Amino acid sequence: MSAPVIDRAGRARDAVAREAWGEAYALLHARDRHPDEALTPDDLGALSDAAWWSGHLDESVAARLRAHAAHVAAGDHRGAGLAAWWLHYEYAGLGRPAVAAGWLHRARHHLDGLPPCPEQSFLAWADAEEATARGDGPAALAATGRMTRLAERSGSPDLLALSRQAASAALLAQGRRAEGLALLDEAMCAAEAGELSGVFTGWLYCLALTQCMEAADFGRAVEWTRTAMEWCAAFGTGDNPFRGVCRAHRVEVLDLLGEWTAAEEEARRACREVPVDCLEAAAAAYCAAGDVQRRQGRLDEAARSYAHAHELGRLPQPGLALLRLAQGLGDAAAAGLRLALACQDARHGPLARARLLAASTEVSLAVGAVRGAADAASKLDALAGDVPLLRALAGTAAGAVALAEDPGAAAPVLRRALDLRLRLRVPYEAAQTRMLLAAADRAAGYEQVRRLGLAFPRDGFEGLGAGPDARRAAALLSAAARRRLPGGLTAREAEVLRLVAGGATNKGVAGALVISEHTVARHLNNIFAKLGVSTRSAATAYAYAHGLV
């Protein structure tokens, strides 16, 4: 080759080594079009990588096909196997599962039977994901074990970090939460420290954010989302294909944190940035935007967002069911949730199922199906374990059911759920729990506490822009103010006075209200003191005079 040709080849390979993908794409693309320059199989693989990073997905696939053919022609089974695996990965992202399966089979054909080599790590990864999808935990862990051994043999930090992430996913799928999250943290430290190549760093961030949300580990989701967005902003001179995917995860975090304006804006940006081989991330962003719009009473906009998510292949539940409930279509809401729960499989994490069960509890109570609500709340309680985000969901659902079945038992459950939600710093969910707690306080006769309990969520909803909830809380607060009892009596004291005015003895009052005679006597002492009377007959006269009987 002439000196200029050699120089162009060297500059291109240097750009690839520096992961300056825009520069590498321009140089390799120019070389590929030059009649005097022939790209090697490795150059074609680099051109495919550079085209992918630069957003030219069709060119990426075309270059990878040529790289595979060149490796086959050279008798390089390892190179051909790796190219075939990448084609499997790219076609899967493009929504062509049959073609993807064919290339995975071809990758196995090239690599099976060879001595242990790094390229076989990718086959083990595929084996682990397939086993997890069908619920075969032992097979998934066996595959990640093979992946780890191959990674350690290769000495590749990229493959070792990816093997730890894969093992983490397999452990979490089996409910081995502590082990799985420990491995995930170890893998993510390598990404955060800058020890990995760009594509493996991007993979790990996207996979980790998915795992954290699916496992309902909100603290880790907040932390790794922030770090991922910092990396996306810093890495590469042009577009970073991982930016839109990481941003879509950030939308979910902002939604829970109550930063709804930022969440909706980030959702719009994510939908513009997500590459066509990661459209499931755009669907998730549309769902999150729909949730914000629904809570703010923008029902038509929410319907459009959920429709966009559905067009991209995602069932937008439970948001769509709660939208139907807000539209007064309770039966449609319940039917949608039944379908969504039936369609879930091992690929969905506990948070997704917990949200469906929580919504099913809410919808069932709204349509008067208390038994169905109790069943959903019971399943949610069994699922929640000791995970704070799930336990808060389960406690709120159980408290809502108790309000319908046994109001006296609701308050302690709801107070525990509220404590968890306050510690998690999820303001909308905390305000929802406060509303239920206010209802429980009213049932227990704590009217003053109830009014304070309604003021908190009203202010919280107003701050978030959750107009429908804020108006409901304000209306209940206004009604509570209008129902203030004379003489400063509580609701429970008024009930005792009504029964006494009707001629009931202390024993009769205790039996009617299912309280002890000692408690009745204490209520009567408080009533006499508040009304300035000293006898039952005087208290009875007061009750008639003030319309309490």
Coordinates of C-alpha atoms in Angstrom, one line a residue, residues 9 12-13 15-17 20-34 37-68 71 86 90:
A9 CA -5.7 2.9 7.8
A12 CA -8.9 4.9 11.4
R13 CA -7.5 2.2 13.7
A15 CA -9.8 6.4 16.2
V16 CA -11.3 3.0 16.9
A17 CA -8.8 2.4 19.7
A20 CA -13.8 8.3 18.8
W21 CA -16.6 6.7 16.9
G22 CA -17.7 9.6 14.7
E23 CA -14.1 10.1 13.5
A24 CA -13.7 6.3 13.0
Y25 CA -16.9 6.1 11.0
A26 CA -15.9 8.9 8.7
L27 CA -12.4 7.4 8.1
L28 CA -13.5 3.8 7.7
H29 CA -16.5 4.8 5.5
A30 CA -14.1 6.8 3.2
R31 CA -11.7 3.9 3.0
D32 CA -14.5 1.4 2.2
R33 CA -15.5 3.5 -0.7
H34 CA -12.0 3.9 -2.1
E37 CA -8.3 0.1 -0.2
A38 CA -9.8 -3.2 0.9
L39 CA -11.0 -3.4 4.5
T40 CA -9.8 -6.5 6.5
P41 CA -12.4 -8.6 8.4
D42 CA -11.4 -6.7 11.6
D43 CA -11.8 -3.3 9.8
L44 CA -15.3 -4.3 8.7
G45 CA -16.2 -5.2 12.3
A46 CA -14.8 -1.8 13.4
L47 CA -16.9 -0.1 10.6
S48 CA -20.0 -1.9 11.9
D49 CA -19.3 -0.7 15.5
A50 CA -18.6 2.9 14.3
A51 CA -21.8 2.9 12.2
W52 CA -23.8 1.7 15.2
W53 CA -22.4 4.3 17.5
S54 CA -23.1 7.0 14.8
G55 CA -26.7 5.9 14.4
H56 CA -26.4 4.2 11.0
L57 CA -27.9 0.9 12.0
D58 CA -28.5 -0.4 8.5
E59 CA -24.9 0.2 7.6
S60 CA -23.9 -1.4 10.8
V61 CA -25.7 -4.6 9.9
A62 CA -24.4 -4.6 6.3
A63 CA -20.8 -4.2 7.5
R64 CA -21.2 -7.0 10.1
L65 CA -22.6 -9.3 7.4
R66 CA -19.5 -8.6 5.3
A67 CA -17.2 -9.1 8.3
H68 CA -18.8 -12.5 9.0
H71 CA -14.0 -14.4 8.6
W86 CA -23.4 -9.6 17.1
E90 CA -28.6 -6.4 16.3

